[in-house]
mmCIF file of C-alpha atoms in Angstrom:
data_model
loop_
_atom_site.group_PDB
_atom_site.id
_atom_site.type_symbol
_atom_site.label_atom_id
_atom_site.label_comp_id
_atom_site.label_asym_id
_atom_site.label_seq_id
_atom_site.Cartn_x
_atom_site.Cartn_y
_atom_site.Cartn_z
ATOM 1 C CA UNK A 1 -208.131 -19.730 -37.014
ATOM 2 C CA UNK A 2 -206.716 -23.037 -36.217
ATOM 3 C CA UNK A 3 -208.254 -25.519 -33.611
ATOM 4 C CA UNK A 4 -205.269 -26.600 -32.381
ATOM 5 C CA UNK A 5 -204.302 -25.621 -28.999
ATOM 6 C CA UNK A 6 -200.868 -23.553 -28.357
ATOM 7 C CA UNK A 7 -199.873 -26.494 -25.969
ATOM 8 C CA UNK A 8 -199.868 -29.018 -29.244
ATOM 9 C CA UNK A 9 -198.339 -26.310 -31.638
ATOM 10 C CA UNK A 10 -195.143 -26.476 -29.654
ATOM 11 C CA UNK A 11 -192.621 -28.754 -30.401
ATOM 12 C CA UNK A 12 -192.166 -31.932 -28.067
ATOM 13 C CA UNK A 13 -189.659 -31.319 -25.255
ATOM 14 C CA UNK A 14 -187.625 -34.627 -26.673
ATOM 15 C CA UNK A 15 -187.483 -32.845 -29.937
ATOM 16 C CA UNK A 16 -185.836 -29.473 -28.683
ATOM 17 C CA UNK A 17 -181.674 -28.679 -28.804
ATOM 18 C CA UNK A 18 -180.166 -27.057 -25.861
ATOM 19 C CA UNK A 19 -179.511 -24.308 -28.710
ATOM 20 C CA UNK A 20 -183.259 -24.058 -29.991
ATOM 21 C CA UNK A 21 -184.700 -23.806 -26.075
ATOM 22 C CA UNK A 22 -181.975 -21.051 -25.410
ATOM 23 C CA UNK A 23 -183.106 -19.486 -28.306
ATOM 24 C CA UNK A 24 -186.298 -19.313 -27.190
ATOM 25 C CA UNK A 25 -186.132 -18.914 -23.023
ATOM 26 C CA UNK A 26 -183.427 -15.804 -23.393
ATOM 27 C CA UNK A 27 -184.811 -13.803 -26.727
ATOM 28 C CA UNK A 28 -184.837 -10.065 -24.563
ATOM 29 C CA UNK A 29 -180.897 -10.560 -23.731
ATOM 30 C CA UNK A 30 -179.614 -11.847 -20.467
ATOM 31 C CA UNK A 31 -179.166 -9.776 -16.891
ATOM 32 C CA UNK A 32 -177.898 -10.615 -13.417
ATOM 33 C CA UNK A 33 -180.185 -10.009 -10.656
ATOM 34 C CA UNK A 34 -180.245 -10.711 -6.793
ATOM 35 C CA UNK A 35 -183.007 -12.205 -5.734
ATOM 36 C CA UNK A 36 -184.441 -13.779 -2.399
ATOM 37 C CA UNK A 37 -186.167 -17.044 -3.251
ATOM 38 C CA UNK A 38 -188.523 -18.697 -0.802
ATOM 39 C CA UNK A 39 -189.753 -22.123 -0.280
ATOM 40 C CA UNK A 40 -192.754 -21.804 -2.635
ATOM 41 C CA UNK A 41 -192.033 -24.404 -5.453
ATOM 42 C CA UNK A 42 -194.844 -25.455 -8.065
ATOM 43 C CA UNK A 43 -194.636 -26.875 -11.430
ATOM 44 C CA UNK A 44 -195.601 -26.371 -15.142
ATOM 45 C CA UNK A 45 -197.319 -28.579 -17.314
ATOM 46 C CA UNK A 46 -194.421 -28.726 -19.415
ATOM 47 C CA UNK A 47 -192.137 -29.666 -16.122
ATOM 48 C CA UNK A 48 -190.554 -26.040 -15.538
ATOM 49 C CA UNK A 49 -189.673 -25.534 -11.691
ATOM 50 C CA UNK A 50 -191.220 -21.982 -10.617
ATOM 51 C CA UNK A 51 -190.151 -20.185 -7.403
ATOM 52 C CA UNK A 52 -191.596 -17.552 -5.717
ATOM 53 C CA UNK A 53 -188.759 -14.665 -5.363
ATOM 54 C CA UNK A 54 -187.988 -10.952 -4.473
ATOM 55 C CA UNK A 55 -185.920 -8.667 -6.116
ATOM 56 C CA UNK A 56 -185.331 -4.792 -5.052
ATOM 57 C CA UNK A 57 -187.812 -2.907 -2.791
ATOM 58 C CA UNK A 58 -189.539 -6.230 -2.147
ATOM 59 C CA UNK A 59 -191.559 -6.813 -5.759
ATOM 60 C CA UNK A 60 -192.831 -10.305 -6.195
ATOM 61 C CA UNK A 61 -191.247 -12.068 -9.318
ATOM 62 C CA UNK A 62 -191.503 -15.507 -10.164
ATOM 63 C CA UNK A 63 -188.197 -17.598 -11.058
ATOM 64 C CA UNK A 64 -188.363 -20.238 -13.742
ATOM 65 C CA UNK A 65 -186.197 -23.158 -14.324
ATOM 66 C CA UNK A 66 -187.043 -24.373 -17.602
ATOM 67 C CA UNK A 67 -185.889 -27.318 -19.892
ATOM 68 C CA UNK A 68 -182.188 -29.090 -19.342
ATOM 69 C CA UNK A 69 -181.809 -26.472 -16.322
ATOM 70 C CA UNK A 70 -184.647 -28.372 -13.866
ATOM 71 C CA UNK A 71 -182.505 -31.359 -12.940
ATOM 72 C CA UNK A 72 -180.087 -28.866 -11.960
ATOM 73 C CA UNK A 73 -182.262 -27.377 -9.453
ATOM 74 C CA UNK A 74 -182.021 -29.977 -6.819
ATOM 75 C CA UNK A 75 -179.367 -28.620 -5.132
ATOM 76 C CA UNK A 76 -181.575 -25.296 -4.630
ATOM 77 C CA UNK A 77 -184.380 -26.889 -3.831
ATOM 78 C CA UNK A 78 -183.111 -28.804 -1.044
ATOM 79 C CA UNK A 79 -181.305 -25.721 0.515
ATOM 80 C CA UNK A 80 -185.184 -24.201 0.360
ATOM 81 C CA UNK A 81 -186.700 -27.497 1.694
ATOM 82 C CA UNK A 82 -184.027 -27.214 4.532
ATOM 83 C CA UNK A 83 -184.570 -23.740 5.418
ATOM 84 C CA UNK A 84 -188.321 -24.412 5.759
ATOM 85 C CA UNK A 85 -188.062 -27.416 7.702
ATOM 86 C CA UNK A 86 -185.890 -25.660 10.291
ATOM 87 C CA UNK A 87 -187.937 -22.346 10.197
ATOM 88 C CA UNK A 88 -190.839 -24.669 11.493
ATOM 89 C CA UNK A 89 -189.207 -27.077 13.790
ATOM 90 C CA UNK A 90 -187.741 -23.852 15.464
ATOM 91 C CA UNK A 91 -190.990 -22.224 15.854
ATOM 92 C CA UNK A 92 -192.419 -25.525 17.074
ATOM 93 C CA UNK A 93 -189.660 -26.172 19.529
ATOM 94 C CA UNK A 94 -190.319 -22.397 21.044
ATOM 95 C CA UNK A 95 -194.023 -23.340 20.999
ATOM 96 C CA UNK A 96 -194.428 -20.414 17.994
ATOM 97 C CA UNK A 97 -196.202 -20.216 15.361
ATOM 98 C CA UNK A 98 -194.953 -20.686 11.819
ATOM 99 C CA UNK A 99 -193.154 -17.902 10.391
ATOM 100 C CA UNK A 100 -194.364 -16.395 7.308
ATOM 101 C CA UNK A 101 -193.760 -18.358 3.948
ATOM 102 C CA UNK A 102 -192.277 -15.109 2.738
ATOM 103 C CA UNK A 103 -190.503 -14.706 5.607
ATOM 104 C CA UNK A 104 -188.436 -17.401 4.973
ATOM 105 C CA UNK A 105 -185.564 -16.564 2.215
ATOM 106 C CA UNK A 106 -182.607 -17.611 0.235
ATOM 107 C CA UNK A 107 -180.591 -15.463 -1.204
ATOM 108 C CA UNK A 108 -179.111 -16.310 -4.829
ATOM 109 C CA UNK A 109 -177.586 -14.299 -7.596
ATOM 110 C CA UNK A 110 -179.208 -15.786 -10.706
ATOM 111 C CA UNK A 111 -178.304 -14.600 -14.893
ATOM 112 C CA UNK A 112 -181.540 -14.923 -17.261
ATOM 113 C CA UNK A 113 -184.491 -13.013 -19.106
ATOM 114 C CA UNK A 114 -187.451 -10.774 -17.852
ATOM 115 C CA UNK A 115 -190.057 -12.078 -19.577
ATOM 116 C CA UNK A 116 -193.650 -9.876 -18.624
ATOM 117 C CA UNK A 117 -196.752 -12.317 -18.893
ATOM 118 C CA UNK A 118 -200.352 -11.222 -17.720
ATOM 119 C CA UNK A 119 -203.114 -13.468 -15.897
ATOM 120 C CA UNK A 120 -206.231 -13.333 -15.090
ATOM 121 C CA UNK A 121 -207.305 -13.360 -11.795
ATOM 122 C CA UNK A 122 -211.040 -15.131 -10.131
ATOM 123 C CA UNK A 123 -212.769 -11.609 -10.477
ATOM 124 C CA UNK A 124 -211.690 -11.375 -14.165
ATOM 125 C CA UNK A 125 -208.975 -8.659 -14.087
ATOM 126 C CA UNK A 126 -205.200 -8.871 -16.025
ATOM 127 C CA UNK A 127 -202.770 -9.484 -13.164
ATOM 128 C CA UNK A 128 -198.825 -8.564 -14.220
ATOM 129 C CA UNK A 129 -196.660 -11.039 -13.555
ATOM 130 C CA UNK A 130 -193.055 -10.377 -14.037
ATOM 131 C CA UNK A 131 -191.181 -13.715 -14.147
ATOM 132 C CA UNK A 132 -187.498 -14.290 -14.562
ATOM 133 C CA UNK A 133 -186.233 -17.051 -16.760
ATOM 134 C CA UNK A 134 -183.048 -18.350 -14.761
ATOM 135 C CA UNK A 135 -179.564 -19.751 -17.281
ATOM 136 C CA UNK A 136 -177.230 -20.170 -13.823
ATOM 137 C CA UNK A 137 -177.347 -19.092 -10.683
ATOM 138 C CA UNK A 138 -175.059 -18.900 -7.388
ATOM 139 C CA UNK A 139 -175.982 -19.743 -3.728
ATOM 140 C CA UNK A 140 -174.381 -19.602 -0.174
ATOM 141 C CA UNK A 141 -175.367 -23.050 1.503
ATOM 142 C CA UNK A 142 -175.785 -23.708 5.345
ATOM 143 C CA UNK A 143 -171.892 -24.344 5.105
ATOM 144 C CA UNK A 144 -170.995 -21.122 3.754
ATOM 145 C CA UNK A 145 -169.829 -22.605 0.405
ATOM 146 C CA UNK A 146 -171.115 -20.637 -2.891
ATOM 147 C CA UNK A 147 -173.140 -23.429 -5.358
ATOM 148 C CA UNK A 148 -173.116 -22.939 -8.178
ATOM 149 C CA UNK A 149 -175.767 -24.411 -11.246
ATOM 150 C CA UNK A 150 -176.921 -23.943 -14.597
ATOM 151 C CA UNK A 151 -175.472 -23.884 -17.943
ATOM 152 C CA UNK A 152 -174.498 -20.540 -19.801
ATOM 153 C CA UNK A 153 -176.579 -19.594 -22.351
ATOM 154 C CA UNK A 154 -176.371 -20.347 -26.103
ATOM 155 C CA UNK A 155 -178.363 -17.431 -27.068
ATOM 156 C CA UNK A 156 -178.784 -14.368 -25.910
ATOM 157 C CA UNK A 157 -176.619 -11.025 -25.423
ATOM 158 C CA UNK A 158 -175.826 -10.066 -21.980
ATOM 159 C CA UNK A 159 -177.346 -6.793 -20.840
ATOM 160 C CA UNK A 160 -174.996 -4.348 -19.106
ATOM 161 C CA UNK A 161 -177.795 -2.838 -17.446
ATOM 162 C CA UNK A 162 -178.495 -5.118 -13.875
ATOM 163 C CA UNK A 163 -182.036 -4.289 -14.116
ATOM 164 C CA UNK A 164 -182.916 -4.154 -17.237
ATOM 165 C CA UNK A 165 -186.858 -5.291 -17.912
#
């Protein structure tokens, strides 16, 4: 068994074509899904965007933006940072409280992979986590126009079943 941590096994994120990280994010075959995204926006080490969504019947996924797709994020992530701000000026101005984080939601159609990863949690059990590798996705913004991001995928079949995991 190797000392070498998976981290340092992988290649360096300068190193990798827009064909070899396809290959990679989108191995299961690709799906469309609606999802609600909300304002809850964190960060790998690698420098992957994660967002908290919901798909059907309200089950927590988590959205990734990985690799060349990040930088193409920003308009998403100020349409979150927007809705949030006037979620909570609103509730402030009505002498409220916050609304829920969750409460708070974007709607988005969004093509990528399931992907099913497992962590473990403070009291030592195997949570599921069912994340959702996003290729390009579609948006209304407060103007009513559809944005739209991403880049089609260079590998990958697309599914013809919707939801598909």
């Amino acid at each position: 068994m190797s000392d070498t941590s998976k981290h340092d096994r992988r290649r360096s994120r300068f190193e990798v074509t827009p064909e070899t990280e396809d290959r990679g994010l989108f191995k299961r075959g690709l799906t469309q899904v609606a999802v609600a995204l909300v304002p809850v926006i964190s960060k790998t080490p690698r420098g992957d965007v994660c967002v908290r969504g919901y798909v059907e019947k309200g089950e927590e996924i988590t959205v990734i933006f990985a690799g060349r797709r990040v930088a193409e994020f920003a308009p998403m992530h100020e349409e979150l940072r927007r809705l949030l701000t006037e979620a909570n000026y609103s509730a402030q101005r009505l002498k409220k409280d916050p609304p829920p984080i969750n409460s708070i939601q974007l709607p988005a159609q969004i093509e990528g992979a399931w992907r099913l990863r497992f962590e473990r949690s403070s009291t030592g059990e195997d949570i599921r986590v069912l994340q959702f590798l996003a290729a390009r996705w579609g948006f209304r913004d407060r103007n009513g126009e559809t944005v739209t991001n991403g880049k089609q995928a260079l590998y990958g079949k697309r599914s013809a079943d919707i939801s598909a995991r």
